Amino acid sequence: MRDAVAVPVRDRIAAFRRASALEAQVASLEARLDHERLYPLEWVSRRIRDRFGYTVLRGPFAGLRYPQHLALAIEAYPAKLLGTYEEELHAAVEEFVLTEPTTVVNIGASDGYYAVGLACRLPGAVVHAFDTNEAHHPVLREVAAENEVGDRLRIGGECDATTLETVLQASDTRGGALVVSDCEGCEAAVLDPERAPSLATSSLLIECHDLIHDGITSTLEHRFGSTHAIELISTRPRWICDHPELSFLPVVTQIMAIHEYREGPMHWMFARPR
């Protein structure tokens, strides 16, 4: 009789444990759904990650890999992974790659899309990646390590005109130098050829934040007009009809996947030394 009673008790305990585990899984899922209702961009990033993985699919940095645990923390991860991020600059980046610069300075390196991407495309170059947000530094190191270019990446904090000139003067620029700038409105202060005269012979790709400080573009055109051939590249709209690979998503989230959330139309300065 004792064994006959004990078996159902064990069964009831096992059933209780299964129910408790299921309840915990449901609670976890509900918490995730509640979080993603508040942060839909994270939901989109997760869906893109789950469908396409961790390797950039197209564009000048196709093949660039992101560490799996960092994917959802990467700004504009869907656009970067799909290769649509700043696609207006693809031709300019390819032109710079063909010149094979031996020194690259990336001001405002963030998660390393340009810094590590250029290190991958330019195996003979040393890349100096500056970002004032020190939280980005370990991300830069991990992305560089994931792509096996950590030995050619130099990471720093603030880069003013004096720091920029010091780096350019101390670097091997026999193959030319490339400066890629996305410093959120500090362009006029940093990219000053009077304080950094090596800029006169460097190739430049500058995101112009006139929306933050009006007149930045005209200031830079005046500074570099005599030493560089300047082209302004404007932002273009993105269309989901160009991306049938996103059809598994609802239309609104397809738009979110390729959107870059800029405050308005803007442009980049693409400047080649004369």
Tab-separated table of N, CA, C and O in Angstrom, residues 86 88-89 181-182 187 205-211 214-218 220-221 230-236 262 264-270:
chain	number	residue	atom	x	y	z
A	86	GLU	N	23.899	54.196	-44.265
A	86	GLU	CA	24.643	55.248	-44.972
A	86	GLU	C	25.060	54.772	-46.368
A	86	GLU	O	26.191	54.977	-46.808
A	88	GLU	N	24.486	55.944	-49.071
A	88	GLU	CA	24.910	57.053	-49.925
A	88	GLU	C	26.432	57.130	-50.044
A	88	GLU	O	26.964	57.682	-51.009
A	89	LEU	N	27.140	56.581	-49.058
A	89	LEU	CA	28.596	56.690	-49.009
A	89	LEU	C	29.324	55.478	-49.590
A	89	LEU	O	30.562	55.471	-49.620
A	181	SER	N	34.986	61.396	-40.248
A	181	SER	CA	34.517	62.140	-39.078
A	181	SER	C	32.999	62.075	-38.941
A	181	SER	O	32.261	62.353	-39.879
A	182	ASP	N	32.558	61.708	-37.739
A	182	ASP	CA	31.145	61.782	-37.355
A	182	ASP	C	31.120	62.214	-35.903
A	182	ASP	O	30.826	61.431	-34.997
A	187	GLU	N	32.724	69.303	-35.864
A	187	GLU	CA	33.566	69.273	-37.052
A	187	GLU	C	34.428	70.524	-37.187
A	187	GLU	O	35.624	70.450	-37.494
A	205	LEU	N	36.200	62.316	-45.235
A	205	LEU	CA	34.791	61.958	-45.346
A	205	LEU	C	34.129	62.431	-44.055
A	205	LEU	O	34.338	61.852	-42.996
A	206	ILE	N	33.344	63.506	-44.171
A	206	ILE	CA	32.875	64.221	-42.985
A	206	ILE	C	31.353	64.258	-42.968
A	206	ILE	O	30.723	64.739	-43.921
A	207	GLU	N	30.747	63.783	-41.892
A	207	GLU	CA	29.313	63.972	-41.710
A	207	GLU	C	29.101	65.383	-41.165
A	207	GLU	O	29.626	65.729	-40.095
A	208	CYS	N	28.363	66.180	-41.893
A	208	CYS	CA	28.188	67.601	-41.559
A	208	CYS	C	26.905	67.789	-40.753
A	208	CYS	O	25.803	67.574	-41.275
A	209	HIS	N	27.048	68.222	-39.513
A	209	HIS	CA	25.900	68.356	-38.626
A	209	HIS	C	25.419	69.800	-38.555
A	209	HIS	O	25.416	70.424	-37.493
A	210	ASP	N	24.996	70.316	-39.704
A	210	ASP	CA	24.441	71.682	-39.708
A	210	ASP	C	23.164	71.772	-38.891
A	210	ASP	O	22.780	72.864	-38.470
A	211	LEU	N	22.486	70.638	-38.691
A	211	LEU	CA	21.286	70.641	-37.868
A	211	LEU	C	21.617	70.928	-36.411
A	211	LEU	O	20.749	71.365	-35.649
A	214	ASP	N	24.496	75.434	-37.302
A	214	ASP	CA	24.304	75.937	-38.657
A	214	ASP	C	25.603	76.561	-39.179
A	214	ASP	O	26.301	77.266	-38.449
A	215	GLY	N	25.916	76.294	-40.437
A	215	GLY	CA	27.079	76.897	-41.068
A	215	GLY	C	28.319	76.037	-41.085
A	215	GLY	O	29.359	76.455	-41.620
A	216	ILE	N	28.233	74.820	-40.536
A	216	ILE	CA	29.411	73.942	-40.510
A	216	ILE	C	29.893	73.639	-41.925
A	216	ILE	O	31.092	73.704	-42.221
A	217	THR	N	28.977	73.311	-42.805
A	217	THR	CA	29.375	72.926	-44.161
A	217	THR	C	30.086	74.068	-44.873
A	217	THR	O	31.145	73.870	-45.490
A	218	SER	N	29.522	75.256	-44.808
A	218	SER	CA	30.152	76.392	-45.491
A	218	SER	C	31.517	76.699	-44.894
A	218	SER	O	32.459	77.058	-45.616
A	220	LEU	N	33.604	74.480	-43.567
A	220	LEU	CA	34.535	73.454	-44.043
A	220	LEU	C	34.843	73.628	-45.527
A	220	LEU	O	35.984	73.408	-45.959
A	221	GLU	N	33.855	74.031	-46.312
A	221	GLU	CA	34.108	74.288	-47.732
A	221	GLU	C	35.122	75.414	-47.899
A	221	GLU	O	36.014	75.341	-48.765
A	230	ILE	N	35.957	68.974	-53.620
A	230	ILE	CA	34.901	68.705	-52.651
A	230	ILE	C	33.610	68.293	-53.358
A	230	ILE	O	33.188	68.917	-54.331
A	231	GLU	N	33.006	67.249	-52.837
A	231	GLU	CA	31.690	66.807	-53.297
A	231	GLU	C	30.797	66.655	-52.067
A	231	GLU	O	31.204	66.073	-51.060
A	232	LEU	N	29.584	67.203	-52.153
A	232	LEU	CA	28.616	67.036	-51.076
A	232	LEU	C	27.653	65.907	-51.453
A	232	LEU	O	27.102	65.890	-52.552
A	233	ILE	N	27.486	64.969	-50.543
A	233	ILE	CA	26.622	63.814	-50.763
A	233	ILE	C	25.426	63.940	-49.823
A	233	ILE	O	25.591	63.992	-48.606
A	234	SER	N	24.240	64.009	-50.375
A	234	SER	CA	23.031	64.212	-49.570
A	234	SER	C	22.348	62.898	-49.230
A	234	SER	O	22.466	61.901	-49.961
A	235	THR	N	21.628	62.900	-48.113
A	235	THR	CA	20.853	61.728	-47.730
A	235	THR	C	19.754	61.458	-48.760
A	235	THR	O	19.238	62.382	-49.393
A	236	ARG	N	19.424	60.185	-48.913
A	236	ARG	CA	18.356	59.780	-49.816
A	236	ARG	C	17.328	58.963	-49.034
A	236	ARG	O	17.673	58.308	-48.040
A	262	ARG	N	17.380	60.012	-38.588
A	262	ARG	CA	18.034	61.318	-38.608
A	262	ARG	C	16.993	62.402	-38.369
A	262	ARG	O	15.810	62.223	-38.649
A	264	GLY	N	16.637	65.153	-39.878
A	264	GLY	CA	16.210	65.826	-41.097
A	264	GLY	C	17.215	65.558	-42.199
A	264	GLY	O	18.212	64.861	-42.000
A	265	PRO	N	16.971	66.110	-43.405
A	265	PRO	CA	17.934	65.936	-44.501
A	265	PRO	C	19.299	66.494	-44.115
A	265	PRO	O	19.407	67.515	-43.429
A	266	MET	N	20.329	65.814	-44.522
A	266	MET	CA	21.690	66.250	-44.193
A	266	MET	C	22.619	65.747	-45.285
A	266	MET	O	22.190	65.123	-46.257
A	267	HIS	N	23.914	66.018	-45.131
A	267	HIS	CA	24.863	65.575	-46.142
A	267	HIS	C	26.236	65.323	-45.535
A	267	HIS	O	26.507	65.674	-44.386
A	268	TRP	N	27.050	64.698	-46.358
A	268	TRP	CA	28.442	64.441	-46.015
A	268	TRP	C	29.331	65.200	-46.990
A	268	TRP	O	28.959	65.443	-48.144
A	269	MET	N	30.525	65.555	-46.540
A	269	MET	CA	31.523	66.147	-47.412
A	269	MET	C	32.546	65.074	-47.773
A	269	MET	O	33.179	64.483	-46.903
A	270	PHE	N	32.690	64.848	-49.059
A	270	PHE	CA	33.630	63.881	-49.615
A	270	PHE	C	34.723	64.711	-50.283
A	270	PHE	O	34.489	65.359	-51.290
